[in-house]
CSV table of C-alpha atoms in Angstrom, one decimal:
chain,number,residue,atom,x,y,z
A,1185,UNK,CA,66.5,99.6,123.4
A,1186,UNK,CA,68.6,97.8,120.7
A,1187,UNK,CA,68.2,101.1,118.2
A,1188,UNK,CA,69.5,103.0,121.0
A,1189,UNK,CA,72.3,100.7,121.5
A,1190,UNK,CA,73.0,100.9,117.8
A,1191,UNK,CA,73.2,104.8,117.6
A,1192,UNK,CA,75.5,105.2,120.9
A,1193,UNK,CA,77.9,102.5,119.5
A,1194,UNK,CA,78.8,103.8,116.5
A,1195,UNK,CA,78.6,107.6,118.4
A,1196,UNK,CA,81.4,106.0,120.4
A,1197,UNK,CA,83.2,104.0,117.3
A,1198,UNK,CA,83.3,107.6,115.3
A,1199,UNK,CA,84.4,109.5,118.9
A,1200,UNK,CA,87.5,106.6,119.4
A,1201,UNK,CA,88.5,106.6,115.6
A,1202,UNK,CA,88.4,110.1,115.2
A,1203,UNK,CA,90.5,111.2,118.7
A,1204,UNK,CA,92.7,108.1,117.7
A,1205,UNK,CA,93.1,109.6,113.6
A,1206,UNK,CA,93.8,112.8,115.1
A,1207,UNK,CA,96.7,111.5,117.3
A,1208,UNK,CA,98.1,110.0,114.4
A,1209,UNK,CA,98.5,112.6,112.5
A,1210,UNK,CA,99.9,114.7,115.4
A,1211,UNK,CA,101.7,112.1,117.5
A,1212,UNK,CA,104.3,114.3,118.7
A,1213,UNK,CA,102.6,116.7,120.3
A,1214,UNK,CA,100.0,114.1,121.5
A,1215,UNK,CA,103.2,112.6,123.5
A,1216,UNK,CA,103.5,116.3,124.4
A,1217,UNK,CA,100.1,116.7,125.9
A,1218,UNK,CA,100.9,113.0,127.6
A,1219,UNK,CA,104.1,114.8,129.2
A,1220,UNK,CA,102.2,118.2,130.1
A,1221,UNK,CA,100.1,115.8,132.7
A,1222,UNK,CA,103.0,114.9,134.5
A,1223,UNK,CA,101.9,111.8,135.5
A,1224,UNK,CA,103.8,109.1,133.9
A,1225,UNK,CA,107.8,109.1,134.0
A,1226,UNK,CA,109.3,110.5,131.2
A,1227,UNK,CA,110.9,107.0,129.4
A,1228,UNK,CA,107.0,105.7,129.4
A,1229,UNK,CA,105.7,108.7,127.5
A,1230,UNK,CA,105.9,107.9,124.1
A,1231,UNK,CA,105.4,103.8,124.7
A,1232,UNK,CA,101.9,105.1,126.2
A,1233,UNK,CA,100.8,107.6,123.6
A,1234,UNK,CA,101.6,105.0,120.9
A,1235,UNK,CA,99.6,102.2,123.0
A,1236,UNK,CA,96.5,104.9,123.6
A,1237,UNK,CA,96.2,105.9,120.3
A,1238,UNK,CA,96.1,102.4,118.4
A,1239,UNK,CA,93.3,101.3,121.6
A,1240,UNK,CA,91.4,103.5,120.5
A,1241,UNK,CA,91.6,102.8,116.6
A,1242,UNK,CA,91.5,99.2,117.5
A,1243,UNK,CA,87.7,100.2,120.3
A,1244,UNK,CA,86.8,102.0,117.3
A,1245,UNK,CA,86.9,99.7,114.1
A,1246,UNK,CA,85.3,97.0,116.7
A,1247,UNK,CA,82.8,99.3,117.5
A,1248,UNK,CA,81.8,99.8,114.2
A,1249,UNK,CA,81.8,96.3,112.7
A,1250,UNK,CA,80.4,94.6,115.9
A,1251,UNK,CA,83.3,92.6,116.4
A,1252,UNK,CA,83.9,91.7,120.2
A,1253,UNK,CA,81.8,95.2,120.4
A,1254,UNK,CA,81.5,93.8,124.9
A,1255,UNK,CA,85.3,93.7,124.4
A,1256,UNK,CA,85.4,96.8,123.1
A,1257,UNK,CA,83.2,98.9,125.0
A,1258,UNK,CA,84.9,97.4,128.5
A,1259,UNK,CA,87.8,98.4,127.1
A,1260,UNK,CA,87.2,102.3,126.1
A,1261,UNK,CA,85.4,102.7,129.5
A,1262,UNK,CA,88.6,101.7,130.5
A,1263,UNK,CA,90.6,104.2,128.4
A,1264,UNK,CA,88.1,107.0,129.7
A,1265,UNK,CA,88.3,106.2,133.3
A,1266,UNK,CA,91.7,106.5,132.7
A,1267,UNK,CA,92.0,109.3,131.2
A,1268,UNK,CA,89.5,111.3,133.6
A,1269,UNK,CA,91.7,109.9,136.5
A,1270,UNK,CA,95.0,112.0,134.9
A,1271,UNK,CA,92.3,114.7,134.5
A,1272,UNK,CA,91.1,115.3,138.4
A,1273,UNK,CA,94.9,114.5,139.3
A,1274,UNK,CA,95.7,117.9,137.4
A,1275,UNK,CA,92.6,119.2,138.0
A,1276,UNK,CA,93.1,118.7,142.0
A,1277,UNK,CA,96.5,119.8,141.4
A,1278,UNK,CA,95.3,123.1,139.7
A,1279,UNK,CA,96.1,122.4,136.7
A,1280,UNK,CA,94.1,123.8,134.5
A,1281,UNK,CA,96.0,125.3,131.6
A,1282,UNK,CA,96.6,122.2,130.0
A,1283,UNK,CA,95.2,120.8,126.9
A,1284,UNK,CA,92.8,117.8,127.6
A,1285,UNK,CA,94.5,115.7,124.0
A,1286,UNK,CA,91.1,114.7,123.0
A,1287,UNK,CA,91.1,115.7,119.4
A,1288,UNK,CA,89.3,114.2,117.1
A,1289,UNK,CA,85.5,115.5,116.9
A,1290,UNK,CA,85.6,116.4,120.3
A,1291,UNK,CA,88.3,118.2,120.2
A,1292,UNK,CA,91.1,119.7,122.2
A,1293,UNK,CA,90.0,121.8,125.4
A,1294,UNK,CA,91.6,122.9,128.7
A,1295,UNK,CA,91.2,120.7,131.6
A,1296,UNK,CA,87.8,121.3,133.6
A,1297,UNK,CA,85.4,119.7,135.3
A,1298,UNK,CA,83.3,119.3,132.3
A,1299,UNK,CA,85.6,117.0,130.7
A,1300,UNK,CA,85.7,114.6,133.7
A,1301,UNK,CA,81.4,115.2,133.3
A,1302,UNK,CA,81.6,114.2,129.7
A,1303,UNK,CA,83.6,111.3,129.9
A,1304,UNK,CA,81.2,109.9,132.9
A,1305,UNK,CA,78.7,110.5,130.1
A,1306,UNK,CA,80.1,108.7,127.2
A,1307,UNK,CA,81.2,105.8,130.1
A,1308,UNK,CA,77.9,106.0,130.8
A,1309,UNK,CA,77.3,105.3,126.8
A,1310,UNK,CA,80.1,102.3,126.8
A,1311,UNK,CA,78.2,100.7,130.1
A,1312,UNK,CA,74.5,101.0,127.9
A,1313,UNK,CA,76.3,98.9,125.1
A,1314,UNK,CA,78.0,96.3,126.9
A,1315,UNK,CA,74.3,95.3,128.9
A,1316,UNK,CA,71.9,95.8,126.0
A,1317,UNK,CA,73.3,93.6,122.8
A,1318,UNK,CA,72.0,94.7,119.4
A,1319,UNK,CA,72.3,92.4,116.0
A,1320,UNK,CA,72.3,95.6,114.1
A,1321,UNK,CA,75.7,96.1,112.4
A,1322,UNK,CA,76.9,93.2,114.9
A,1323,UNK,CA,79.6,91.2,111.7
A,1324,UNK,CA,80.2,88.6,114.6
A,1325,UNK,CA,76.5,87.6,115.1
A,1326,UNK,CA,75.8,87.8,111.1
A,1327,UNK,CA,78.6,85.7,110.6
A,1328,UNK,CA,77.2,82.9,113.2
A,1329,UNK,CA,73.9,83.0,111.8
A,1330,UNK,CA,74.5,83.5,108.0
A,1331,UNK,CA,71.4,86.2,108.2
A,1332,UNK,CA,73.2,89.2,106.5
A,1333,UNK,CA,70.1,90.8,105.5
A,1334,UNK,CA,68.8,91.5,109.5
A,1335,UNK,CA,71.9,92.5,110.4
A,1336,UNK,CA,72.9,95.0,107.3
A,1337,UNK,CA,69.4,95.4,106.5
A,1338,UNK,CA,67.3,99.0,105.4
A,1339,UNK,CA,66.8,99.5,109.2
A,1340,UNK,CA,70.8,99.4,109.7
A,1341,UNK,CA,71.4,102.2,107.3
A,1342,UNK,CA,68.7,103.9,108.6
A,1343,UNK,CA,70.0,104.2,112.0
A,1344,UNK,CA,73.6,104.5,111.2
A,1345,UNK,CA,72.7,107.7,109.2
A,1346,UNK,CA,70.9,108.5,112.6
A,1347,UNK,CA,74.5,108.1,114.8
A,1348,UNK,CA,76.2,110.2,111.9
A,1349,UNK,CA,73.5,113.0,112.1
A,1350,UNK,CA,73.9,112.6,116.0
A,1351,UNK,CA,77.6,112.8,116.2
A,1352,UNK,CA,77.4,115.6,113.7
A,1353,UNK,CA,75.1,117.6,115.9
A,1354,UNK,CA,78.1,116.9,118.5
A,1355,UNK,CA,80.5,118.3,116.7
A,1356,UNK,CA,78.2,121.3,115.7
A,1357,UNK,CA,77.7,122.0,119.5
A,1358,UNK,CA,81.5,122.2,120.3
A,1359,UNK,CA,82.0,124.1,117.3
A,1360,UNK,CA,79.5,126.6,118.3
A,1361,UNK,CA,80.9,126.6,122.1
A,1362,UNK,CA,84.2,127.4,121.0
A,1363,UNK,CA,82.8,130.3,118.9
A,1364,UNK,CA,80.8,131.5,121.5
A,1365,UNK,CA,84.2,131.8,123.4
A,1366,UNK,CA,86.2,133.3,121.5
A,1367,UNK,CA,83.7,136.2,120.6
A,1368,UNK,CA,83.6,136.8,124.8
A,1369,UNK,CA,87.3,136.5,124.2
A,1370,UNK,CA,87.1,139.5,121.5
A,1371,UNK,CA,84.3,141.7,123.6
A,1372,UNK,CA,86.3,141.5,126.5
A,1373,UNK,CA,89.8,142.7,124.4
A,1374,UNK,CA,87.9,145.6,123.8
C-alpha cells in the first residue's frame, strides 16, 4: 500500500507542476480560458488564474518532497473539485466548445464528461494519499527521524522511476487519443 501511495503522489506532483509550468508560460490565455467559463466576474479573473496556477506549483513541489504531502493532497482535491464544478456548470449549460485549461501532461481538451470522470479519478488518487502515509520520499518524516537512507533509499529511486514511467505511459495515451482524432478528423474531410 505505501508503494502505491508513493507512485500516485508523485503521478499527482508531476500532473500539478506540469498544468501549473504550463500556465506560466501561457498565463494570458490561461486567464482567457478562466474567462471562456463565464463563471467568475470579470475583475476576479486574473487574481484567480494567478492564485490557481501558483496552488498548483506550491500541491506539486509538496507533493514531491513530502512536505505537508496531507496538506497538499486536501488541497489539490480541492483545486479539482473545483475545477470539475466550473466543468458540469458549462457542461450543463452546453458548453462544450471550450477548452478544459488543463495543460501540462494532460493537456488541453474540450469540455466533456470525461474530464469531470478523470478528475473523480485523480481525486480519487489525492483521497488514497492523504489515508495511506508512506516514508518514501516523505523530507518531513526524514527530517524528524534523521533516517535519510529509508527515506531516499534504493527502493525510493526505484519507485520514483516507476511514477515517471507511469505518468509517461499517461502522457503516451493522450498523445495517441489525440492522434487517433485527428486522423477520424482527416478520413471524414475526405
Amino acid at each position: 500500500m505505501e508503494i502505491a501511495t508513493f507512485i500516485f503522489r508523485m503521478i499527482l506532483a508531476l500532473l500539478f507542476i506540469s498544468s501549473s509550468v504550463s500556465k506560466i508560460k501561457n498565463s494570458t490565455t490561461h486567464a482567457s480560458i478562466v474567462k471562456d467559463y463565464k463563471i467568475l466576474p470579470e475583475r476576479s479573473i486574473r487574481f484567480f488564474s494567478v492564485l490557481d496556477t501558483y496552488s498548483e506549483l506550491l500541491i506539486g513541489l509538496l507533493l514531491i518532497f513530502g512536505l505537508y504531502d496531507s496538506w497538499a493532497v486536501l488541497a489539490g482535491s480541492g483545486l479539482l473539485l473545483l475545477y470539475s464544478v466550473a466543468i458540469v456548470v458549462n457542461l450543463l449549460r452546453g458548453r462544450r466548445e471550450i477548452t478544459c485549461g488543463c495543460g501540462g501532461i494532460v493537456g488541453n481538451h474540450n469540455l466533456s464528461w470525461i474530464l469531470v470522470s478523470r478528475n473523480v479519478l485523480l481525486i480519487a488518487m489525492c483521497l488514497w494519499v492523504y489515508q495511506i502515509p508512506t516514508t518514501y520520499g516523505n523530507l518531513s518524516w526524514a527530517l524528524e527521524t534523521g533516517n535519510f537512507r529509508t527515506v531516499y533509499g534504493e527502493e525510493y529511486w526505484t519507485l520514483m522511476i516507476i511514477a515517471l514511467l507511469s505518468t509517461l505511459v499517461i502522457l503516451i495515451g493522450q498523445h495517441l487519443g489525440s492522434i487517433r482524432k485527428k486522423v477520424h478528423e482527416l478520413v471524414a474531410q475526405k
